[in-house]
PDB file of C-alpha atoms in Angstrom:
ATOM      1  CA  MET O   1      31.054 104.869-227.143  1.00 57.00           C
ATOM      2  CA  VAL O   2      27.993 103.484-225.118  1.00 58.00           C
ATOM      3  CA  LYS O   3      30.414 103.317-222.242  1.00 65.00           C
ATOM      4  CA  ALA O   4      31.660 106.659-222.573  1.00 64.00           C
ATOM      5  CA  PHE O   5      28.236 108.059-222.906  1.00 63.00           C
ATOM      6  CA  ILE O   6      27.007 106.409-219.707  1.00 65.00           C
ATOM      7  CA  LYS O   7      29.896 108.030-218.192  1.00 69.00           C
ATOM      8  CA  ILE O   8      28.884 111.251-219.117  1.00 68.00           C
ATOM      9  CA  ARG O   9      25.300 110.598-217.619  1.00 66.00           C
ATOM     10  CA  PHE O  10      27.026 109.842-214.432  1.00 66.00           C
ATOM     11  CA  LYS O  11      28.658 113.087-214.377  1.00 68.00           C
ATOM     12  CA  GLN O  12      25.698 114.921-215.176  1.00 63.00           C
ATOM     13  CA  LEU O  13      23.833 113.416-212.478  1.00 63.00           C
ATOM     14  CA  PHE O  14      26.640 113.984-210.048  1.00 62.00           C
ATOM     15  CA  ARG O  15      26.710 117.898-210.876  1.00 62.00           C
ATOM     16  CA  GLY O  16      22.656 117.801-210.672  1.00 58.00           C
ATOM     17  CA  ILE O  17      22.965 116.186-207.021  1.00 56.00           C
ATOM     18  CA  ILE O  18      25.709 118.601-205.958  1.00 56.00           C
ATOM     19  CA  GLY O  19      23.664 121.551-207.129  1.00 55.00           C
ATOM     20  CA  ILE O  20      20.756 120.899-204.743  1.00 53.00           C
ATOM     21  CA  GLY O  21      22.685 121.423-201.361  1.00 55.00           C
ATOM     22  CA  ILE O  22      23.836 118.994-198.817  1.00 58.00           C
ATOM     23  CA  PHE O  23      20.766 119.108-196.600  1.00 55.00           C
ATOM     24  CA  ARG O  24      18.387 118.293-199.416  1.00 58.00           C
ATOM     25  CA  ILE O  25      20.889 115.656-200.561  1.00 66.00           C
ATOM     26  CA  ILE O  26      20.620 113.879-197.112  1.00 66.00           C
ATOM     27  CA  PHE O  27      16.803 114.113-197.199  1.00 61.00           C
ATOM     28  CA  LEU O  28      16.709 112.742-200.466  1.00 65.00           C
ATOM     29  CA  ILE O  29      18.939 109.869-199.561  1.00 72.00           C
ATOM     30  CA  LEU O  30      16.837 108.949-196.671  1.00 70.00           C
ATOM     31  CA  LEU O  31      13.828 109.252-198.569  1.00 65.00           C
ATOM     32  CA  PHE O  32      15.276 106.980-201.434  1.00 74.00           C
ATOM     33  CA  GLY O  33      16.167 104.699-198.712  1.00 80.00           C
ATOM     34  CA  TYR O  34      12.820 104.348-197.437  1.00 74.00           C
ATOM     35  CA  LEU O  35      11.312 104.195-200.995  1.00 75.00           C
ATOM     36  CA  MET O  36      13.676 101.173-201.733  1.00 83.00           C
ATOM     37  CA  LEU O  37      12.779  99.435-198.467  1.00 85.00           C
ATOM     38  CA  PHE O  38       8.953  99.695-199.369  1.00 81.00           C
ATOM     39  CA  VAL O  39       9.727  98.180-203.091  1.00 84.00           C
ATOM     40  CA  PHE O  40      11.839  95.200-201.432  1.00 88.00           C
ATOM     41  CA  LYS O  41       8.760  94.544-199.245  1.00 87.00           C
ATOM     42  CA  LEU O  42       6.391  94.740-201.998  1.00 85.00           C
ATOM     43  CA  THR O  43       8.302  92.486-204.289  1.00 89.00           C
ATOM     44  CA  GLU O  44       8.141  89.625-201.740  1.00 89.00           C
ATOM     45  CA  ASN O  45       4.646  88.932-203.080  1.00 88.00           C
ATOM     46  CA  GLN O  46       4.044  88.185-206.537  1.00 87.00           C
ATOM     47  CA  THR O  47       0.838  90.208-206.920  1.00 86.00           C
ATOM     48  CA  ASN O  48       2.475  93.457-205.458  1.00 87.00           C
ATOM     49  CA  ALA O  49       5.567  92.616-207.515  1.00 89.00           C
ATOM     50  CA  PHE O  50       3.464  93.094-210.712  1.00 89.00           C
ATOM     51  CA  TYR O  51       2.225  96.379-209.451  1.00 84.00           C
ATOM     52  CA  VAL O  52       5.897  97.516-208.953  1.00 86.00           C
ATOM     53  CA  VAL O  53       6.789  96.145-212.670  1.00 89.00           C
ATOM     54  CA  GLY O  54       3.754  98.103-213.747  1.00 85.00           C
ATOM     55  CA  ALA O  55       4.895 101.334-212.034  1.00 81.00           C
ATOM     56  CA  ILE O  56       8.358 100.899-213.305  1.00 86.00           C
ATOM     57  CA  SER O  57       7.351 100.255-216.829  1.00 86.00           C
ATOM     58  CA  PHE O  58       5.019 103.259-217.021  1.00 80.00           C
ATOM     59  CA  LEU O  59       7.520 105.635-215.608  1.00 80.00           C
ATOM     60  CA  ILE O  60      10.168 104.369-218.278  1.00 85.00           C
ATOM     61  CA  LEU O  61       7.499 104.730-221.091  1.00 83.00           C
ATOM     62  CA  TRP O  62       7.111 108.337-219.857  1.00 76.00           C
ATOM     63  CA  ILE O  63      10.746 109.028-219.818  1.00 79.00           C
ATOM     64  CA  GLN O  64      11.258 107.461-223.338  1.00 83.00           C
ATOM     65  CA  THR O  65       8.289 109.638-224.735  1.00 78.00           C
ATOM     66  CA  ASN O  66       9.203 112.825-223.083  1.00 72.00           C
ATOM     67  CA  ARG O  67      13.264 112.577-223.549  1.00 76.00           C
ATOM     68  CA  LYS O  68      14.521 115.438-225.677  1.00 74.00           C
ATOM     69  CA  ASP O  69      17.957 113.861-226.400  1.00 75.00           C
ATOM     70  CA  LYS O  70      16.825 111.390-228.866  1.00 76.00           C
ATOM     71  CA  LEU O  71      18.142 113.052-232.031  1.00 74.00           C
ATOM     72  CA  PHE O  72      21.225 113.839-230.520  1.00 75.00           C
ATOM     73  CA  ILE O  73      21.709 110.115-229.674  1.00 77.00           C
ATOM     74  CA  LYS O  74      20.631 108.552-232.741  1.00 78.00           C
ATOM     75  CA  THR O  75      22.788 110.984-234.861  1.00 77.00           C
ATOM     76  CA  ASN O  76      26.156 110.030-232.928  1.00 74.00           C
ATOM     77  CA  PHE O  77      25.729 106.729-231.899  1.00 73.00           C
ATOM     78  CA  ASP O  78      25.083 103.613-233.855  1.00 74.00           C
ATOM     79  CA  LYS O  79      23.764 101.500-231.062  1.00 76.00           C
ATOM     80  CA  TYR O  80      21.524 103.998-229.641  1.00 80.00           C
ATOM     81  CA  LYS O  81      18.913 101.592-228.392  1.00 83.00           C
ATOM     82  CA  LEU O  82      21.619  99.900-226.317  1.00 84.00           C
ATOM     83  CA  ILE O  83      21.999 103.355-224.538  1.00 83.00           C
ATOM     84  CA  TYR O  84      18.350 103.469-224.011  1.00 85.00           C
ATOM     85  CA  LEU O  85      18.540  99.782-222.411  1.00 86.00           C
ATOM     86  CA  ALA O  86      21.748 100.411-220.451  1.00 85.00           C
ATOM     87  CA  GLU O  87      20.011 103.755-218.831  1.00 85.00           C
ATOM     88  CA  TYR O  88      16.621 102.084-218.009  1.00 88.00           C
ATOM     89  CA  LEU O  89      18.409  99.143-216.625  1.00 88.00           C
ATOM     90  CA  GLY O  90      20.312 101.394-214.403  1.00 86.00           C
ATOM     91  CA  LEU O  91      17.442 103.313-213.298  1.00 85.00           C
ATOM     92  CA  SER O  92      15.636  99.986-212.210  1.00 88.00           C
ATOM     93  CA  PHE O  93      18.656  98.100-210.962  1.00 89.00           C
ATOM     94  CA  LEU O  94      17.678  97.902-207.501  1.00 90.00           C
ATOM     95  CA  SER O  95      14.286  96.691-208.398  1.00 90.00           C
ATOM     96  CA  ILE O  96      15.651  94.069-210.479  1.00 92.00           C
ATOM     97  CA  ILE O  97      17.884  92.922-207.730  1.00 93.00           C
ATOM     98  CA  PHE O  98      14.917  92.807-205.337  1.00 92.00           C
ATOM     99  CA  LEU O  99      12.902  90.712-207.999  1.00 92.00           C
ATOM    100  CA  THR O 100      15.648  88.427-208.281  1.00 93.00           C
ATOM    101  CA  ILE O 101      16.299  88.076-204.575  1.00 93.00           C
ATOM    102  CA  HIS O 102      12.741  87.104-204.050  1.00 91.00           C
ATOM    103  CA  PHE O 103      12.642  84.574-207.031  1.00 91.00           C
ATOM    104  CA  GLN O 104       9.860  86.782-209.054  1.00 91.00           C
ATOM    105  CA  TRP O 105      11.035  85.416-212.381  1.00 92.00           C
ATOM    106  CA  ILE O 106       7.776  86.103-214.230  1.00 92.00           C
ATOM    107  CA  PRO O 107       7.472  89.780-212.969  1.00 91.00           C
ATOM    108  CA  LEU O 108      11.166  90.009-213.907  1.00 93.00           C
ATOM    109  CA  LEU O 109      10.917  88.860-217.312  1.00 94.00           C
ATOM    110  CA  ILE O 110       7.832  90.871-217.996  1.00 93.00           C
ATOM    111  CA  LEU O 111       9.854  93.964-216.862  1.00 91.00           C
ATOM    112  CA  LEU O 112      12.633  93.231-219.123  1.00 92.00           C
ATOM    113  CA  VAL O 113      10.311  92.626-222.199  1.00 92.00           C
ATOM    114  CA  ALA O 114       8.794  95.935-221.457  1.00 90.00           C
ATOM    115  CA  PHE O 115      12.056  97.554-221.550  1.00 90.00           C
ATOM    116  CA  CYS O 116      12.715  95.739-224.888  1.00 89.00           C
ATOM    117  CA  LEU O 117       9.566  97.114-226.437  1.00 90.00           C
ATOM    118  CA  ILE O 118       9.861 100.583-225.105  1.00 88.00           C
ATOM    119  CA  ILE O 119      13.254 101.280-226.694  1.00 86.00           C
ATOM    120  CA  GLN O 120      11.745 100.435-229.902  1.00 84.00           C
ATOM    121  CA  LEU O 121       9.350 103.301-229.570  1.00 78.00           C
ATOM    122  CA  ASP O 122      10.155 106.637-231.474  1.00 72.00           C
ATOM    123  CA  ILE O 123       7.276 108.802-230.461  1.00 61.00           C
ATOM    124  CA  ARG O 124       7.984 112.396-231.109  1.00 58.00           C
ATOM    125  CA  MET O 125       5.940 114.928-229.229  1.00 50.00           C
ATOM    126  CA  LYS O 126       5.718 117.546-231.898  1.00 51.00           C
ATOM    127  CA  GLN O 127       5.339 121.170-231.086  1.00 49.00           C
ATOM    128  CA  ARG O 128       2.003 122.218-232.837  1.00 50.00           C
ATOM    129  CA  SER O 129       1.139 125.988-233.355  1.00 52.00           C
ATOM    130  CA  LEU O 130      -2.529 125.155-232.292  1.00 60.00           C
ATOM    131  CA  ASN O 131      -4.920 127.771-230.903  1.00 67.00           C
ATOM    132  CA  THR O 132      -8.246 125.835-230.602  1.00 71.00           C
ATOM    133  CA  LYS O 133     -11.518 127.057-228.783  1.00 73.00           C
ATOM    134  CA  LEU O 134     -10.247 124.843-225.849  1.00 73.00           C
ATOM    135  CA  GLN O 135      -7.044 126.902-225.426  1.00 73.00           C
ATOM    136  CA  ARG O 136      -8.887 130.006-225.830  1.00 75.00           C
ATOM    137  CA  MET O 137     -10.998 129.261-222.884  1.00 79.00           C
ATOM    138  CA  ILE O 138      -8.248 129.016-220.390  1.00 81.00           C
ATOM    139  CA  PRO O 139      -7.617 132.309-218.869  1.00 77.00           C
ATOM    140  CA  ALA O 140      -4.521 134.427-220.250  1.00 75.00           C
ATOM    141  CA  GLU O 141      -2.678 134.163-216.940  1.00 77.00           C
ATOM    142  CA  CYS O 142      -2.683 130.450-216.782  1.00 80.00           C
ATOM    143  CA  PHE O 143      -0.087 130.081-219.424  1.00 82.00           C
ATOM    144  CA  GLU O 144       1.434 126.979-218.211  1.00 85.00           C
ATOM    145  CA  TRP O 145      -2.151 125.209-219.115  1.00 85.00           C
ATOM    146  CA  LYS O 146      -2.157 126.913-222.415  1.00 83.00           C
ATOM    147  CA  ALA O 147       1.246 125.645-223.168  1.00 82.00           C
ATOM    148  CA  GLY O 148       0.471 122.247-221.641  1.00 82.00           C
ATOM    149  CA  VAL O 149      -2.640 121.668-223.467  1.00 83.00           C
ATOM    150  CA  ARG O 150      -0.914 122.884-226.838  1.00 82.00           C
ATOM    151  CA  LYS O 151       1.585 120.069-226.280  1.00 80.00           C
ATOM    152  CA  THR O 152      -0.630 117.357-225.267  1.00 80.00           C
ATOM    153  CA  ILE O 153      -4.166 117.926-226.564  1.00 81.00           C
ATOM    154  CA  PHE O 154      -3.886 114.830-228.824  1.00 80.00           C
ATOM    155  CA  ILE O 155      -3.412 112.736-225.698  1.00 80.00           C
ATOM    156  CA  LEU O 156      -5.522 114.795-223.202  1.00 85.00           C
ATOM    157  CA  VAL O 157      -8.647 115.015-225.398  1.00 86.00           C
ATOM    158  CA  PRO O 158      -8.947 111.359-226.491  1.00 87.00           C
ATOM    159  CA  PHE O 159      -8.304 110.033-223.264  1.00 86.00           C
ATOM    160  CA  TRP O 160     -11.045 112.364-221.572  1.00 91.00           C
ATOM    161  CA  PHE O 161     -13.634 111.250-224.183  1.00 91.00           C
ATOM    162  CA  ILE O 162     -12.589 107.507-223.700  1.00 89.00           C
ATOM    163  CA  GLY O 163     -12.970 107.985-219.912  1.00 89.00           C
ATOM    164  CA  PHE O 164     -16.256 109.765-219.912  1.00 91.00           C
ATOM    165  CA  PHE O 165     -18.020 107.649-222.677  1.00 92.00           C
ATOM    166  CA  THR O 166     -16.775 104.148-221.068  1.00 90.00           C
ATOM    167  CA  ALA O 167     -17.576 105.168-217.590  1.00 89.00           C
ATOM    168  CA  PHE O 168     -19.791 102.237-217.524  1.00 89.00           C
ATOM    169  CA  LEU O 169     -16.631 100.194-217.113  1.00 86.00           C
ATOM    170  CA  ILE O 170     -15.597 100.307-213.489  1.00 85.00           C
ATOM    171  CA  GLY O 171     -11.768 100.877-214.176  1.00 83.00           C
ATOM    172  CA  SER O 172     -12.354 103.389-216.971  1.00 86.00           C
ATOM    173  CA  VAL O 173     -12.521 106.525-214.987  1.00 90.00           C
ATOM    174  CA  PRO O 174     -10.005 106.029-212.361  1.00 89.00           C
ATOM    175  CA  VAL O 175      -7.347 104.844-214.964  1.00 85.00           C
ATOM    176  CA  VAL O 176      -8.085 107.976-217.448  1.00 88.00           C
ATOM    177  CA  MET O 177      -8.130 110.074-214.227  1.00 90.00           C
ATOM    178  CA  TYR O 178      -4.863 108.744-213.196  1.00 86.00           C
ATOM    179  CA  ILE O 179      -3.114 109.051-216.727  1.00 83.00           C
ATOM    180  CA  LEU O 180      -4.355 112.707-216.921  1.00 88.00           C
ATOM    181  CA  GLY O 181      -3.104 113.609-213.425  1.00 87.00           C
ATOM    182  CA  ILE O 182       0.360 112.485-214.246  1.00 83.00           C
ATOM    183  CA  LEU O 183       0.005 114.367-217.698  1.00 83.00           C
ATOM    184  CA  PHE O 184      -0.423 117.775-215.755  1.00 86.00           C
ATOM    185  CA  PHE O 185       2.786 117.169-214.056  1.00 82.00           C
ATOM    186  CA  SER O 186       4.803 118.431-216.890  1.00 80.00           C
ATOM    187  CA  PHE O 187       2.854 121.865-216.849  1.00 85.00           C
ATOM    188  CA  TYR O 188       4.930 123.281-214.110  1.00 83.00           C
ATOM    189  CA  GLU O 189       8.470 122.085-215.088  1.00 78.00           C
ATOM    190  CA  THR O 190      10.023 125.327-216.346  1.00 81.00           C
ATOM    191  CA  GLY O 191      10.226 128.787-214.788  1.00 80.00           C
ATOM    192  CA  GLU O 192       8.781 131.583-216.580  1.00 83.00           C
ATOM    193  CA  SER O 193      10.557 134.926-217.140  1.00 85.00           C
ATOM    194  CA  TYR O 194      10.477 137.151-214.146  1.00 83.00           C
ATOM    195  CA  GLN O 195       8.662 139.877-216.173  1.00 85.00           C
ATOM    196  CA  VAL O 196       5.645 137.482-216.380  1.00 84.00           C
ATOM    197  CA  ILE O 197       5.575 137.083-212.359  1.00 87.00           C
ATOM    198  CA  ILE O 198       5.846 140.873-212.066  1.00 88.00           C
ATOM    199  CA  ALA O 199       2.906 141.451-214.546  1.00 82.00           C
ATOM    200  CA  TYR O 200       0.474 139.731-212.016  1.00 83.00           C
ATOM    201  CA  GLY O 201       1.071 142.694-209.846  1.00 83.00           C
ATOM    202  CA  LYS O 202       0.203 140.629-206.831  1.00 85.00           C
ATOM    203  CA  GLY O 203       2.200 140.089-203.431  1.00 86.00           C
ATOM    204  CA  MET O 204       3.606 136.983-202.890  1.00 88.00           C
ATOM    205  CA  ASN O 205       0.751 135.234-200.949  1.00 89.00           C
ATOM    206  CA  ARG O 206      -1.798 136.589-203.283  1.00 91.00           C
ATOM    207  CA  PHE O 207       0.309 135.261-206.227  1.00 90.00           C
ATOM    208  CA  LEU O 208       0.832 131.710-205.103  1.00 92.00           C
ATOM    209  CA  PHE O 209      -2.867 131.167-203.879  1.00 92.00           C
ATOM    210  CA  GLN O 210      -3.965 132.573-207.460  1.00 91.00           C
ATOM    211  CA  LYS O 211      -1.818 130.058-208.966  1.00 91.00           C
ATOM    212  CA  ILE O 212      -3.056 127.223-206.659  1.00 93.00           C
ATOM    213  CA  LYS O 213      -6.664 128.397-207.032  1.00 92.00           C
ATOM    214  CA  ILE O 214      -6.801 128.490-210.707  1.00 91.00           C
ATOM    215  CA  HIS O 215      -5.068 125.268-211.137  1.00 91.00           C
ATOM    216  CA  ILE O 216      -7.783 123.676-208.845  1.00 93.00           C
ATOM    217  CA  LEU O 217     -10.478 125.305-210.900  1.00 93.00           C
ATOM    218  CA  LEU O 218      -9.059 124.140-214.346  1.00 92.00           C
ATOM    219  CA  TYR O 219      -8.403 120.579-213.031  1.00 93.00           C
ATOM    220  CA  SER O 220     -11.995 120.402-211.446  1.00 94.00           C
ATOM    221  CA  VAL O 221     -13.394 121.359-214.759  1.00 92.00           C
ATOM    222  CA  VAL O 222     -11.295 118.375-216.418  1.00 92.00           C
ATOM    223  CA  SER O 223     -11.968 115.948-213.605  1.00 94.00           C
ATOM    224  CA  LEU O 224     -15.677 116.559-212.075  1.00 94.00           C
ATOM    225  CA  PRO O 225     -17.554 115.494-215.220  1.00 94.00           C
ATOM    226  CA  LEU O 226     -15.350 112.126-215.307  1.00 94.00           C
ATOM    227  CA  ILE O 227     -16.131 111.628-211.612  1.00 95.00           C
ATOM    228  CA  ALA O 228     -20.045 112.049-212.118  1.00 95.00           C
ATOM    229  CA  ALA O 229     -20.141 109.777-214.905  1.00 93.00           C
ATOM    230  CA  PHE O 230     -18.351 107.203-212.732  1.00 94.00           C
ATOM    231  CA  ILE O 231     -20.804 107.909-209.890  1.00 94.00           C
ATOM    232  CA  VAL O 232     -23.757 107.520-212.174  1.00 93.00           C
ATOM    233  CA  PHE O 233     -22.969 104.162-212.944  1.00 91.00           C
ATOM    234  CA  HIS O 234     -21.044 102.885-210.035  1.00 92.00           C
ATOM    235  CA  TYR O 235     -22.474 105.095-207.058  1.00 91.00           C
ATOM    236  CA  GLU O 236     -21.486 102.324-204.334  1.00 91.00           C
ATOM    237  CA  LEU O 237     -18.002 103.168-205.149  1.00 90.00           C
ATOM    238  CA  TRP O 238     -18.217 107.012-205.268  1.00 91.00           C
ATOM    239  CA  TYR O 239     -15.048 107.441-202.981  1.00 91.00           C
ATOM    240  CA  ILE O 240     -12.747 106.091-205.670  1.00 91.00           C
ATOM    241  CA  PRO O 241     -12.492 108.977-207.920  1.00 92.00           C
ATOM    242  CA  ILE O 242     -12.985 111.609-205.190  1.00 94.00           C
ATOM    243  CA  VAL O 243     -10.032 110.139-203.295  1.00 92.00           C
ATOM    244  CA  GLU O 244      -7.903 110.142-206.714  1.00 91.00           C
ATOM    245  CA  TYR O 245      -8.977 113.759-207.422  1.00 93.00           C
ATOM    246  CA  LEU O 246      -8.105 114.974-203.829  1.00 93.00           C
ATOM    247  CA  ILE O 247      -4.551 112.991-204.208  1.00 91.00           C
ATOM    248  CA  PHE O 248      -3.627 114.743-207.477  1.00 91.00           C
ATOM    249  CA  ILE O 249      -4.852 118.355-206.037  1.00 93.00           C
ATOM    250  CA  SER O 250      -2.391 117.738-203.382  1.00 92.00           C
ATOM    251  CA  VAL O 251       0.400 116.699-205.656  1.00 90.00           C
ATOM    252  CA  HIS O 252      -0.381 119.527-208.100  1.00 92.00           C
ATOM    253  CA  THR O 253      -0.335 122.093-205.549  1.00 93.00           C
ATOM    254  CA  TYR O 254       3.017 120.698-204.303  1.00 92.00           C
ATOM    255  CA  LEU O 255       4.471 120.892-207.744  1.00 91.00           C
ATOM    256  CA  ILE O 256       3.439 124.588-208.051  1.00 92.00           C
ATOM    257  CA  LEU O 257       4.970 125.347-204.987  1.00 93.00           C
ATOM    258  CA  THR O 258       8.054 123.175-205.712  1.00 91.00           C
ATOM    259  CA  LYS O 259       8.549 125.215-208.842  1.00 90.00           C
ATOM    260  CA  TYR O 260       8.525 128.571-207.110  1.00 91.00           C
ATOM    261  CA  ALA O 261      10.387 127.370-204.002  1.00 89.00           C
ATOM    262  CA  PHE O 262      13.415 126.863-206.437  1.00 87.00           C
ATOM    263  CA  TYR O 263      12.317 129.347-209.134  1.00 86.00           C
ATOM    264  CA  GLU O 264      14.947 130.092-211.913  1.00 83.00           C
ATOM    265  CA  PRO O 265      13.872 132.613-214.747  1.00 83.00           C
ATOM    266  CA  ASN O 266      13.546 130.963-218.057  1.00 81.00           C
ATOM    267  CA  ASN O 267      15.173 127.535-216.575  1.00 80.00           C
ATOM    268  CA  LYS O 268      14.451 123.934-215.151  1.00 75.00           C
ATOM    269  CA  SER O 269      15.784 124.042-211.790  1.00 74.00           C
ATOM    270  CA  GLN O 270      17.553 120.714-210.897  1.00 71.00           C
ATOM    271  CA  ALA O 271      16.300 121.110-207.374  1.00 72.00           C
ATOM    272  CA  ALA O 272      12.740 121.357-208.395  1.00 75.00           C
ATOM    273  CA  VAL O 273      13.014 118.427-210.453  1.00 74.00           C
ATOM    274  CA  ALA O 274      14.520 116.234-208.019  1.00 74.00           C
ATOM    275  CA  PHE O 275      11.835 117.474-205.176  1.00 77.00           C
ATOM    276  CA  GLY O 276       9.102 117.256-207.917  1.00 77.00           C
ATOM    277  CA  ALA O 277      10.012 113.586-208.306  1.00 74.00           C
ATOM    278  CA  ILE O 278       8.561 113.086-204.695  1.00 74.00           C
ATOM    279  CA  GLY O 279       5.251 114.474-205.751  1.00 75.00           C
ATOM    280  CA  GLY O 280       5.211 112.052-208.517  1.00 72.00           C
ATOM    281  CA  LEU O 281       5.687 109.223-206.007  1.00 70.00           C
ATOM    282  CA  GLY O 282       2.939 110.742-203.985  1.00 70.00           C
ATOM    283  CA  GLY O 283       0.676 110.561-207.208  1.00 67.00           C
ATOM    284  CA  ILE O 284       1.703 106.671-207.652  1.00 68.00           C
ATOM    285  CA  ILE O 285       2.368 105.505-204.012  1.00 70.00           C
ATOM    286  CA  PRO O 286      -0.162 107.345-201.969  1.00 71.00           C
ATOM    287  CA  VAL O 287       2.084 106.345-198.704  1.00 72.00           C
ATOM    288  CA  PHE O 288       4.188 109.358-199.746  1.00 75.00           C
ATOM    289  CA  LEU O 289       1.381 111.702-199.556  1.00 83.00           C
ATOM    290  CA  PRO O 290       2.063 112.798-195.842  1.00 85.00           C
ATOM    291  CA  VAL O 291       5.761 113.845-197.087  1.00 83.00           C
ATOM    292  CA  VAL O 292       4.174 115.813-199.949  1.00 86.00           C
ATOM    293  CA  TRP O 293       2.085 117.700-197.421  1.00 89.00           C
ATOM    294  CA  VAL O 294       4.694 118.452-195.118  1.00 88.00           C
ATOM    295  CA  LEU O 295       6.955 119.554-197.866  1.00 88.00           C
ATOM    296  CA  SER O 296       4.134 121.734-199.494  1.00 90.00           C
ATOM    297  CA  VAL O 297       3.973 123.666-196.179  1.00 92.00           C
ATOM    298  CA  ILE O 298       7.729 124.248-196.151  1.00 91.00           C
ATOM    299  CA  PHE O 299       7.931 125.148-199.804  1.00 91.00           C
ATOM    300  CA  PHE O 300       5.163 127.671-199.601  1.00 93.00           C
ATOM    301  CA  PHE O 301       7.281 129.604-197.040  1.00 92.00           C
ATOM    302  CA  LYS O 302      10.486 129.087-199.179  1.00 91.00           C
ATOM    303  CA  SER O 303       8.527 130.386-202.448  1.00 91.00           C
ATOM    304  CA  ARG O 304       7.484 133.565-200.588  1.00 90.00           C
ATOM    305  CA  GLU O 305      11.156 134.151-199.685  1.00 90.00           C
ATOM    306  CA  ASN O 306      12.121 133.169-203.104  1.00 88.00           C
ATOM    307  CA  LEU O 307       9.759 135.766-204.817  1.00 88.00           C
ATOM    308  CA  LYS O 308      10.207 138.292-202.449  1.00 88.00           C
ATOM    309  CA  ILE O 309      12.759 140.114-204.760  1.00 87.00           C
ATOM    310  CA  TYR O 310      10.083 140.214-207.619  1.00 86.00           C
ATOM    311  CA  LEU O 311       6.864 140.773-205.722  1.00 85.00           C
ATOM    312  CA  ASN O 312       7.841 142.443-202.407  1.00 81.00           C
ATOM    313  CA  ASP O 313       6.682 146.065-203.878  1.00 76.00           C
ATOM    314  CA  PHE O 314       3.117 144.470-204.332  1.00 76.00           C
ATOM    315  CA  ASN O 315       2.571 143.560-200.719  1.00 68.00           C
TER     316      ASN O 315
END
């Protein structure tokens, strides 16, 4: 049964890849090859190998926490944890090979132990019908933030307060900003209905700039108090949270443009998911930021073309 399920996963992956087009496939293959070369070089050094293991573990933890097929797998498969483990080992296969080639046995052991612990987790991200004062302060047109905050408020708020009140610890604010920055990725995963886009009553350029401007404003409201608290205690290192802030502004802008470049009403575009992963890499590995910036420009013009059918009358 486990083998049959993994086979289904490969078929789903194949359909998703075919759906994004031949030129994008070539681009993603080249980018993936570059990433694997980068990871291969990192794993030569034990300290860097630990960073690789940490990044992979965080990614797998995020997948385990957010996957929506848990109930289906648990209902239909007795050894459902083996399915989780097989999938995560498959996703990390090349990294495991690299760690083995470079004889990084301790990082490899930590990675495998992390997988064994993660598959035991059964965290359920329940949808709660909350309407707190925090949500009511968010402008009505920022429905992505309203929906995202409703789903993540019990993670977002505690982490924010932890970062703010422990700013005297040098790593507290940067780590919290990193977690929150990654958390906001999920806000722009699914395309809204086309009626919502039309309701803005703006042309393509004004619509996109409005989306980006309001996101930057809201993200700044979340981040700037944390940055100020960090600078009060560690003024000589003022650039750390500011650089982190600018990196996530770049990545979030890219994700917004990716969403509308491949916009599908009431749907999560496979192409947007694939290219959104590049933005995620930009947040985790800054060496990918130039790729994010170039693609942001390309996707801005692609977004304009994609939205023309809905917003051309407002130009």
